[in-house]
CSV table of C-alpha atoms in Angstrom, one decimal:
chain,number,residue,atom,x,y,z
A,1,MET,CA,-2.5,1.5,24.9
A,2,SER,CA,0.7,0.1,26.3
A,3,ASN,CA,0.7,-3.1,24.2
A,4,LEU,CA,1.0,-1.2,20.9
A,5,ILE,CA,3.8,-2.4,18.7
A,6,ASN,CA,5.9,0.4,17.4
A,7,ARG,CA,6.2,1.1,13.6
A,8,PRO,CA,9.1,3.5,14.0
A,9,GLU,CA,9.4,4.5,10.3
A,10,TYR,CA,5.9,5.9,10.3
A,11,LEU,CA,5.9,7.3,13.8
A,12,THR,CA,9.2,9.2,12.9
A,13,GLN,CA,7.4,10.7,9.9
A,14,LEU,CA,4.6,12.0,12.1
A,15,ILE,CA,7.0,13.4,14.7
A,16,GLN,CA,9.1,15.1,12.0
A,17,ASN,CA,6.0,16.8,10.7
A,18,LYS,CA,4.7,17.8,14.2
A,19,ASP,CA,3.9,21.5,14.5
A,20,VAL,CA,4.5,22.1,10.8
A,21,ASP,CA,1.6,24.0,9.4
A,22,LEU,CA,0.4,21.2,7.2
A,23,VAL,CA,-2.5,18.7,7.7
A,24,LYS,CA,-0.9,15.2,8.2
A,25,ILE,CA,-2.9,12.6,6.4
A,26,VAL,CA,-2.2,8.9,6.9
A,27,THR,CA,-3.7,6.7,4.1
A,28,GLY,CA,-3.7,3.0,3.6
A,29,ILE,CA,-5.9,-0.1,3.4
A,30,ARG,CA,-8.1,-0.9,6.3
A,31,ARG,CA,-6.5,-2.7,9.2
A,32,CYS,CA,-2.9,-2.0,8.1
A,33,GLY,CA,-2.2,-0.2,11.4
A,34,LYS,CA,-3.2,3.5,10.9
A,35,SER,CA,-5.3,3.7,14.1
A,36,SER,CA,-2.5,2.1,16.1
A,37,LEU,CA,-0.1,4.6,14.6
A,38,LEU,CA,-2.3,7.5,15.8
A,39,ASP,CA,-2.5,5.8,19.3
A,40,LEU,CA,1.3,5.7,19.3
A,41,PHE,CA,1.5,9.3,18.3
A,42,HIS,CA,-1.0,10.2,21.1
A,43,GLN,CA,1.2,8.4,23.5
A,44,TYR,CA,4.2,10.3,22.3
A,45,LEU,CA,2.4,13.6,22.8
A,46,SER,CA,1.4,12.6,26.4
A,47,THR,CA,4.9,11.5,27.3
A,48,ASN,CA,6.2,14.8,25.9
A,49,ASN,CA,4.1,16.8,28.4
A,50,VAL,CA,1.2,17.8,26.1
A,51,PRO,CA,-1.8,18.0,28.6
A,52,ASP,CA,-4.7,15.7,27.9
A,53,THR,CA,-7.1,18.6,27.4
A,54,ASN,CA,-5.0,19.6,24.4
A,55,ILE,CA,-5.3,16.3,22.6
A,56,ILE,CA,-8.6,15.7,20.9
A,57,HIS,CA,-8.6,12.1,19.5
A,58,MET,CA,-11.7,10.8,17.8
A,59,ASN,CA,-12.4,7.7,15.7
A,60,LEU,CA,-15.3,8.8,13.5
A,61,GLU,CA,-16.5,5.2,12.8
A,62,SER,CA,-17.4,4.9,16.5
A,63,LEU,CA,-21.2,5.1,17.2
A,64,ARG,CA,-20.4,7.7,19.8
A,65,TYR,CA,-20.0,10.2,16.9
A,66,ARG,CA,-22.9,8.9,14.8
A,67,ASN,CA,-24.6,12.3,14.7
A,68,LEU,CA,-21.5,14.0,13.3
A,69,THR,CA,-22.2,13.1,9.7
A,70,ASN,CA,-21.6,16.5,8.1
A,71,TYR,CA,-18.9,19.1,8.4
A,72,LEU,CA,-21.1,21.6,10.3
A,73,SER,CA,-22.1,19.4,13.2
A,74,PHE,CA,-18.5,18.0,13.2
A,75,TYR,CA,-17.0,21.6,13.3
A,76,ASP,CA,-19.3,22.7,16.2
A,77,TYR,CA,-18.7,19.6,18.2
A,78,VAL,CA,-14.9,19.8,18.0
A,79,SER,CA,-14.7,23.6,18.4
A,80,ALA,CA,-16.5,23.3,21.7
A,81,LEU,CA,-13.7,21.0,23.0
A,82,ILE,CA,-10.7,23.1,21.9
A,83,PRO,CA,-9.2,24.9,25.0
A,84,ALA,CA,-8.5,28.6,24.9
A,85,THR,CA,-4.7,28.3,25.7
A,86,GLY,CA,-1.9,26.3,24.1
A,87,LYS,CA,-1.7,24.4,20.9
A,88,THR,CA,-4.3,21.6,20.5
A,89,TYR,CA,-3.6,18.4,18.6
A,90,LEU,CA,-6.6,17.2,16.6
A,91,ILE,CA,-6.4,13.4,15.8
A,92,PHE,CA,-9.2,12.1,13.6
A,93,ASP,CA,-9.4,8.5,12.6
A,94,GLU,CA,-11.5,7.4,9.5
A,95,LEU,CA,-12.5,10.9,8.7
A,96,GLN,CA,-14.0,9.9,5.3
A,97,VAL,CA,-17.4,9.2,7.1
A,98,VAL,CA,-17.9,13.0,7.6
A,99,GLU,CA,-19.3,14.6,4.5
A,100,HIS,CA,-17.2,17.6,3.3
A,101,TRP,CA,-14.9,17.1,6.3
A,102,GLU,CA,-12.3,19.2,4.4
A,103,LYS,CA,-14.3,22.4,5.0
A,104,ALA,CA,-14.2,21.8,8.8
A,105,VAL,CA,-10.5,20.9,8.8
A,106,GLU,CA,-9.6,24.1,6.8
A,107,SER,CA,-11.7,26.1,9.3
A,108,PHE,CA,-10.0,24.6,12.3
A,109,ARG,CA,-6.7,25.7,10.8
A,110,LEU,CA,-7.9,29.2,10.3
A,111,ASP,CA,-9.8,29.7,13.6
A,112,PHE,CA,-7.6,27.9,16.2
A,113,ASP,CA,-4.0,27.1,17.2
A,114,VAL,CA,-4.1,23.5,16.1
A,115,ASP,CA,-2.0,20.7,14.6
A,116,ILE,CA,-4.1,18.2,12.6
A,117,TYR,CA,-3.7,14.5,12.0
A,118,ILE,CA,-6.1,12.4,9.9
A,119,THR,CA,-6.4,8.8,8.7
A,120,GLY,CA,-8.6,7.4,5.9
A,121,SER,CA,-9.1,4.0,4.3
A,122,ASN,CA,-9.8,5.1,0.8
A,123,ALA,CA,-8.4,7.5,-1.8
A,124,TYR,CA,-11.7,9.4,-2.0
A,125,LEU,CA,-10.4,11.1,1.1
A,126,LEU,CA,-7.9,12.9,-1.2
A,127,SER,CA,-10.5,13.5,-3.9
A,128,THR,CA,-10.7,16.6,-6.0
A,129,GLU,CA,-12.8,18.8,-3.7
A,130,PHE,CA,-10.4,18.2,-0.9
A,131,SER,CA,-7.3,18.8,-3.0
A,132,THR,CA,-8.7,22.1,-4.3
A,133,LEU,CA,-9.5,23.3,-0.8
A,134,LEU,CA,-6.3,22.2,0.9
A,135,SER,CA,-3.9,22.2,-2.0
A,136,GLY,CA,-0.3,22.5,-0.9
A,137,ARG,CA,-1.4,22.5,2.8
A,138,TYR,CA,-1.2,18.8,3.6
A,139,VAL,CA,1.4,16.0,3.6
A,140,GLU,CA,0.3,12.4,2.8
A,141,ILE,CA,1.9,9.5,4.7
A,142,ARG,CA,1.2,6.3,2.9
A,143,MET,CA,1.0,3.3,5.3
A,144,LEU,CA,1.5,-0.2,4.0
A,145,PRO,CA,1.2,-3.6,5.8
A,146,LEU,CA,4.3,-4.9,7.5
A,147,SER,CA,7.6,-5.1,5.6
A,148,PHE,CA,9.6,-8.3,6.0
A,149,LYS,CA,11.8,-6.5,8.5
A,150,GLU,CA,8.8,-5.4,10.6
A,151,PHE,CA,7.3,-8.9,10.2
A,152,LEU,CA,10.3,-10.3,12.0
A,153,THR,CA,9.9,-8.0,15.0
A,154,PHE,CA,6.1,-8.6,15.2
A,155,TYR,CA,6.2,-12.4,15.5
A,156,GLU,CA,7.9,-14.7,18.0
A,157,PHE,CA,9.5,-17.6,16.1
A,158,GLU,CA,11.0,-20.8,17.4
A,159,THR,CA,14.7,-20.6,17.7
A,160,ALA,CA,15.3,-23.4,15.2
A,161,ILE,CA,13.5,-21.8,12.3
A,162,THR,CA,15.8,-20.4,9.5
A,163,MET,CA,15.6,-17.0,7.9
A,164,GLU,CA,14.4,-18.7,4.7
A,165,GLU,CA,11.6,-20.4,6.6
A,166,LYS,CA,10.5,-17.1,8.1
A,167,PHE,CA,10.5,-15.5,4.7
A,168,GLN,CA,8.4,-18.4,3.4
A,169,LYS,CA,5.8,-17.6,6.2
A,170,TYR,CA,5.9,-14.0,5.1
A,171,LEU,CA,5.1,-15.0,1.5
A,172,GLN,CA,2.3,-17.2,2.6
A,173,PHE,CA,0.6,-15.0,5.3
A,174,GLY,CA,1.6,-11.5,4.3
A,175,GLY,CA,1.9,-8.5,6.5
A,176,MET,CA,-1.5,-7.5,7.9
A,177,PRO,CA,-0.7,-6.8,11.6
A,178,ILE,CA,-4.0,-8.4,12.9
A,179,LEU,CA,-2.7,-11.9,11.8
A,180,LYS,CA,-0.3,-11.9,14.7
A,181,GLU,CA,-3.2,-13.0,16.9
A,182,TYR,CA,-3.5,-16.3,15.1
A,183,HIS,CA,0.2,-17.5,15.2
A,184,PHE,CA,0.2,-18.7,11.6
A,185,ASN,CA,-3.0,-20.7,12.0
A,186,GLU,CA,-4.0,-20.8,8.3
A,187,PRO,CA,-7.9,-21.2,8.5
A,188,ARG,CA,-8.2,-18.5,11.2
A,189,SER,CA,-5.8,-16.1,9.4
A,190,ASN,CA,-7.8,-16.6,6.2
A,191,GLN,CA,-11.0,-15.8,8.0
A,192,ALA,CA,-9.6,-12.6,9.3
A,193,LEU,CA,-8.3,-11.6,5.9
A,194,GLU,CA,-11.7,-12.4,4.4
A,195,GLY,CA,-13.4,-10.1,6.9
A,196,ILE,CA,-11.0,-7.3,6.0
A,197,TYR,CA,-11.5,-7.9,2.3
A,198,SER,CA,-15.3,-7.9,2.6
A,199,THR,CA,-15.2,-4.7,4.7
A,200,VAL,CA,-13.1,-3.0,2.0
A,201,VAL,CA,-15.4,-4.1,-0.8
A,202,LEU,CA,-18.6,-3.2,1.1
A,203,ARG,CA,-17.5,0.1,2.8
A,204,ASP,CA,-14.8,1.5,0.6
A,205,ILE,CA,-16.0,0.4,-2.9
A,206,LEU,CA,-19.8,-0.5,-3.0
A,207,GLN,CA,-20.9,2.3,-0.6
A,208,ARG,CA,-19.0,4.9,-2.7
A,209,ASN,CA,-20.0,3.7,-6.1
A,210,ASN,CA,-23.6,2.7,-6.9
A,211,GLN,CA,-24.3,0.4,-9.8
A,212,VAL,CA,-21.3,-1.7,-9.1
A,213,ASP,CA,-21.7,-5.4,-10.1
A,214,GLN,CA,-20.2,-7.1,-7.1
A,215,ASN,CA,-19.7,-10.4,-9.0
A,216,MET,CA,-17.8,-8.6,-11.7
A,217,LEU,CA,-15.7,-6.7,-9.1
A,218,HIS,CA,-14.8,-10.0,-7.5
A,219,LYS,CA,-14.0,-11.6,-10.9
A,220,ILE,CA,-11.6,-8.7,-11.8
A,221,MET,CA,-10.0,-9.0,-8.4
A,222,LEU,CA,-9.4,-12.7,-8.9
A,223,PHE,CA,-8.0,-12.0,-12.4
A,224,LEU,CA,-5.6,-9.4,-11.1
A,225,CYS,CA,-4.5,-11.7,-8.3
A,226,SER,CA,-3.7,-14.5,-10.8
A,227,ASN,CA,-1.8,-12.1,-13.0
A,228,ILE,CA,0.3,-10.0,-10.7
A,229,GLY,CA,3.4,-8.8,-12.4
A,230,SER,CA,2.0,-9.6,-15.9
A,231,ILE,CA,1.5,-7.0,-18.5
A,232,THR,CA,-2.2,-6.5,-19.2
A,233,SER,CA,-4.6,-3.9,-20.6
A,234,PRO,CA,-8.3,-3.3,-19.6
A,235,ASN,CA,-9.3,-4.5,-23.0
A,236,SER,CA,-7.4,-7.8,-22.7
A,237,ILE,CA,-8.9,-8.4,-19.3
A,238,GLY,CA,-12.4,-7.6,-20.6
A,239,ASN,CA,-11.9,-10.2,-23.4
A,240,VAL,CA,-10.8,-12.9,-21.0
A,241,LEU,CA,-13.7,-12.3,-18.7
A,242,SER,CA,-16.2,-12.2,-21.6
A,243,ASN,CA,-14.9,-15.5,-22.9
A,244,GLU,CA,-15.3,-17.1,-19.5
A,245,GLY,CA,-19.0,-17.1,-20.2
A,246,ASP,CA,-20.1,-17.2,-16.5
A,247,ILE,CA,-20.0,-13.4,-16.1
A,248,GLN,CA,-23.5,-12.0,-16.7
A,249,GLN,CA,-23.1,-10.2,-19.9
A,250,ILE,CA,-23.7,-6.6,-19.1
A,251,LYS,CA,-26.9,-5.7,-21.1
A,252,GLY,CA,-26.0,-8.5,-23.5
A,253,LYS,CA,-22.6,-6.9,-24.4
A,254,ASN,CA,-19.1,-8.1,-23.8
A,255,VAL,CA,-17.2,-6.8,-20.8
A,256,ALA,CA,-15.8,-3.5,-22.2
A,257,GLY,CA,-12.3,-2.3,-21.4
A,258,LYS,CA,-13.8,0.9,-20.1
A,259,THR,CA,-15.8,-1.0,-17.5
A,260,VAL,CA,-12.7,-3.0,-16.4
A,261,ASP,CA,-10.7,0.2,-16.1
A,262,LYS,CA,-13.4,1.7,-13.8
A,263,TYR,CA,-13.4,-1.3,-11.6
A,264,ILE,CA,-9.6,-1.4,-11.4
A,265,SER,CA,-9.6,2.2,-10.4
A,266,MET,CA,-12.0,1.4,-7.5
A,267,LEU,CA,-9.7,-1.3,-6.3
A,268,ARG,CA,-6.9,1.2,-6.4
A,269,SER,CA,-8.9,3.8,-4.5
A,270,ALA,CA,-9.5,1.2,-1.7
A,271,PHE,CA,-5.7,0.7,-1.7
A,272,ILE,CA,-6.0,-3.0,-2.6
A,273,PHE,CA,-4.1,-2.8,-5.9
A,274,TYR,CA,-1.4,-0.6,-7.3
A,275,SER,CA,-1.1,-0.1,-11.1
A,276,VAL,CA,2.3,0.6,-12.5
A,277,GLY,CA,3.0,2.3,-15.8
A,278,ARG,CA,5.7,1.6,-18.3
A,279,TYR,CA,8.7,3.8,-19.0
A,280,ASP,CA,10.7,3.9,-22.2
A,281,ILE,CA,14.2,4.1,-20.9
A,282,LYS,CA,15.8,5.2,-24.2
A,283,GLY,CA,13.1,7.7,-25.1
A,284,LYS,CA,12.8,8.8,-21.4
A,285,GLN,CA,9.0,9.0,-21.5
A,286,LEU,CA,6.1,7.3,-19.9
A,287,LEU,CA,4.1,5.0,-22.2
A,288,LYS,CA,0.3,5.3,-22.2
A,289,THR,CA,-0.5,1.7,-22.9
A,290,LEU,CA,-0.3,-1.5,-20.9
A,291,GLY,CA,0.8,-1.7,-17.3
A,292,LYS,CA,1.2,-4.2,-14.4
A,293,HIS,CA,-0.8,-4.5,-11.2
A,294,TYR,CA,0.5,-5.5,-7.8
A,295,ILE,CA,-1.5,-6.4,-4.7
A,296,ILE,CA,-1.1,-4.5,-1.4
A,297,ASP,CA,-0.5,-7.7,0.6
A,298,MET,CA,0.2,-11.4,-0.3
A,299,GLY,CA,-2.1,-12.6,2.4
A,300,PHE,CA,-5.2,-11.4,0.4
A,301,ARG,CA,-4.0,-13.1,-2.8
A,302,ASN,CA,-3.4,-16.4,-1.0
A,303,MET,CA,-6.7,-16.2,0.8
A,304,LEU,CA,-8.5,-15.7,-2.6
A,305,LEU,CA,-6.5,-18.1,-4.7
A,306,GLY,CA,-4.9,-20.5,-2.2
A,307,TYR,CA,-1.1,-20.5,-1.8
A,308,ARG,CA,0.7,-21.9,-4.8
A,309,ASP,CA,4.4,-22.2,-4.7
A,310,ALA,CA,4.6,-22.3,-8.5
A,311,ASP,CA,4.0,-18.5,-8.6
A,312,ARG,CA,7.0,-17.6,-6.5
A,313,GLY,CA,8.6,-15.6,-9.2
A,314,HIS,CA,5.7,-13.2,-9.4
A,315,ILE,CA,5.1,-13.2,-5.7
A,316,ILE,CA,8.7,-12.1,-4.9
A,317,GLU,CA,8.4,-9.4,-7.7
A,318,ASN,CA,5.3,-8.1,-5.8
A,319,ILE,CA,7.3,-8.1,-2.5
A,320,VAL,CA,10.1,-6.0,-4.2
A,321,PHE,CA,7.6,-3.6,-5.6
A,322,LEU,CA,6.1,-2.9,-2.2
A,323,GLU,CA,9.5,-2.5,-0.6
A,324,LEU,CA,10.5,0.1,-3.2
A,325,LEU,CA,7.3,2.1,-2.3
A,326,ARG,CA,8.3,1.8,1.4
A,327,ARG,CA,11.7,3.2,0.5
A,328,ASP,CA,10.0,6.2,-1.1
A,329,TYR,CA,10.8,5.4,-4.7
A,330,ARG,CA,8.5,6.1,-7.7
A,331,VAL,CA,8.3,2.9,-9.5
A,332,TYR,CA,7.8,2.1,-13.2
A,333,ILE,CA,8.2,-0.9,-15.5
A,334,GLY,CA,11.2,-0.3,-17.8
A,335,LYS,CA,11.1,-0.9,-21.5
A,336,ILE,CA,14.3,-0.9,-23.6
A,337,GLY,CA,13.6,-1.8,-27.2
A,338,GLU,CA,11.4,-4.8,-27.1
A,339,ILE,CA,12.7,-6.0,-23.7
A,340,GLU,CA,11.3,-5.4,-20.2
A,341,VAL,CA,13.2,-4.3,-17.1
A,342,ASP,CA,11.2,-5.3,-14.0
A,343,PHE,CA,11.5,-2.0,-12.2
A,344,VAL,CA,12.9,1.5,-12.7
A,345,ALA,CA,12.8,3.1,-9.3
A,346,GLU,CA,13.4,6.8,-9.0
A,347,LYS,CA,14.0,9.4,-6.3
A,348,PRO,CA,14.8,13.1,-7.0
A,349,ASN,CA,18.5,12.3,-7.0
A,350,ASP,CA,18.7,8.6,-7.4
A,351,LYS,CA,17.7,5.9,-9.8
A,352,LEU,CA,17.8,2.0,-9.7
A,353,TYR,CA,17.2,-0.6,-12.3
A,354,ILE,CA,16.1,-3.9,-10.8
A,355,GLN,CA,15.5,-7.4,-12.2
A,356,VAL,CA,13.8,-10.0,-9.9
A,357,THR,CA,14.1,-13.7,-10.4
A,358,GLU,CA,13.7,-16.8,-8.3
A,359,SER,CA,17.2,-18.0,-9.2
A,360,MET,CA,20.1,-17.1,-11.4
A,361,GLN,CA,21.6,-20.6,-11.5
A,362,SER,CA,20.7,-21.6,-15.0
A,363,PRO,CA,22.7,-20.0,-17.8
A,364,GLU,CA,19.5,-19.2,-19.8
A,365,THR,CA,17.9,-17.4,-16.8
A,366,ARG,CA,21.1,-15.5,-16.1
A,367,GLU,CA,21.3,-14.3,-19.7
A,368,ARG,CA,17.6,-13.4,-19.8
A,369,GLU,CA,17.9,-11.3,-16.5
A,370,LEU,CA,21.2,-9.6,-17.3
A,371,ARG,CA,20.5,-8.7,-21.0
A,372,PRO,CA,18.0,-5.8,-20.4
A,373,LEU,CA,20.3,-4.3,-17.7
A,374,ARG,CA,23.4,-4.6,-20.1
A,375,MET,CA,21.4,-2.6,-22.7
A,376,ILE,CA,21.0,0.4,-20.4
A,377,LYS,CA,23.8,2.8,-21.0
A,378,ASP,CA,23.6,5.2,-18.1
A,379,ASN,CA,25.6,4.8,-14.9
A,380,TYR,CA,22.8,4.3,-12.3
A,381,GLU,CA,22.9,1.2,-10.2
A,382,LYS,CA,21.7,-2.0,-11.7
A,383,ILE,CA,20.7,-4.9,-9.5
A,384,VAL,CA,19.4,-8.5,-9.9
A,385,LEU,CA,17.6,-9.8,-6.8
A,386,SER,CA,17.2,-13.6,-6.4
A,387,MET,CA,16.8,-16.2,-3.7
A,388,ASP,CA,20.3,-17.5,-4.5
A,389,ARG,CA,23.1,-17.5,-1.9
A,390,ASP,CA,26.4,-17.8,-3.7
A,391,PHE,CA,29.8,-16.1,-4.0
A,392,ILE,CA,29.1,-14.2,-7.2
A,393,THR,CA,28.1,-10.7,-6.2
A,394,SER,CA,28.4,-9.0,-9.5
A,395,TYR,CA,28.3,-9.6,-13.3
A,396,GLU,CA,30.2,-6.9,-15.2
A,397,GLY,CA,29.2,-4.3,-12.7
A,398,ILE,CA,25.6,-5.5,-12.4
A,399,LYS,CA,25.1,-6.3,-8.7
A,400,SER,CA,23.7,-9.7,-7.8
A,401,LEU,CA,22.0,-9.6,-4.3
A,402,ASN,CA,20.1,-12.1,-2.2
A,403,LEU,CA,16.5,-10.9,-1.9
A,404,ILE,CA,16.2,-11.5,1.9
A,405,ASP,CA,19.5,-9.6,2.5
A,406,TRP,CA,18.2,-6.7,0.4
A,407,LEU,CA,14.9,-6.6,2.2
A,408,LEU,CA,16.7,-6.5,5.6
A,409,SER,CA,19.3,-4.0,4.5
């Protein structure tokens, strides 16, 4: 386990929650680094004098545990391993394969002196039965692929390469940790991403939902990839797909908004897409209609569509969205009158308004990006992020920051 690369932000969260009487649940898309994080945590326990007998660490997708498919067999197997003295750390990877696992986990909490850590690759892990049984007794740590900051520590770059060129690599290859093995070899990297994507679709979507039309799921995925950061509704997507003509009409009907909505929610449950609602800044309320969708990692989008530099505006908007999630903000699309603000990002005692654009150089763009922020009358911070590097750092109190500097700050 010595060659693990640390992800300090996440490891720190686990360590801060250690011995707190809550089940720690690490969620995130497959292969984003959850298992490595648990290995790192295991290492941390060992170096802090927790005896091996008091660490039970199982990856439930290993065939070694193929008979532990339901909570009773799982409970019996683990109980037999828990020593009589001292606190035991239970670390369960990919626990979603055990049916009704939450009943076993709740029982471990009641019957033994244990501290429990779990990972899972789909949101069904936190489904209703689970939430009801463990409500208020768990903390969720959401793991994302590498941030740009982490990306720079993961890869070795030639000394001559500029920060802008490194960022360009990040936009093109994304942040799935496994790609490090391929040193920016595009065909091999795409193969690896394709493998992850297929696993997600087969294991986390199709296995859970019968009667899924795989062709339709793929079409919707491609549509969302082509339209990241664009305002859409399930009905409008359904109309576009129906008009394409090559989708098999479901029972002779057009593709209904309801169907599209269901498929998007499956993609969300497998942590491939995030949907973001709109927030009326003046009326201070969430709007029910129309939202935007952002992908978990640029690598998947480029693998499916090919990398196109023309989309840089939307690509960097997606990067900013993910970074705000990493920084623990709740994110909305802002609406003020008829105008959009790219992001309203909130924490309990903090709020940011953010516009994202490739460049502020042309007067028209500058006016378009600043106008919505000028219309907001409160005193929270307002920022425009762009790829520009110039001496202007503020327009009438609205901060103008270089995107790369902001990502590394």
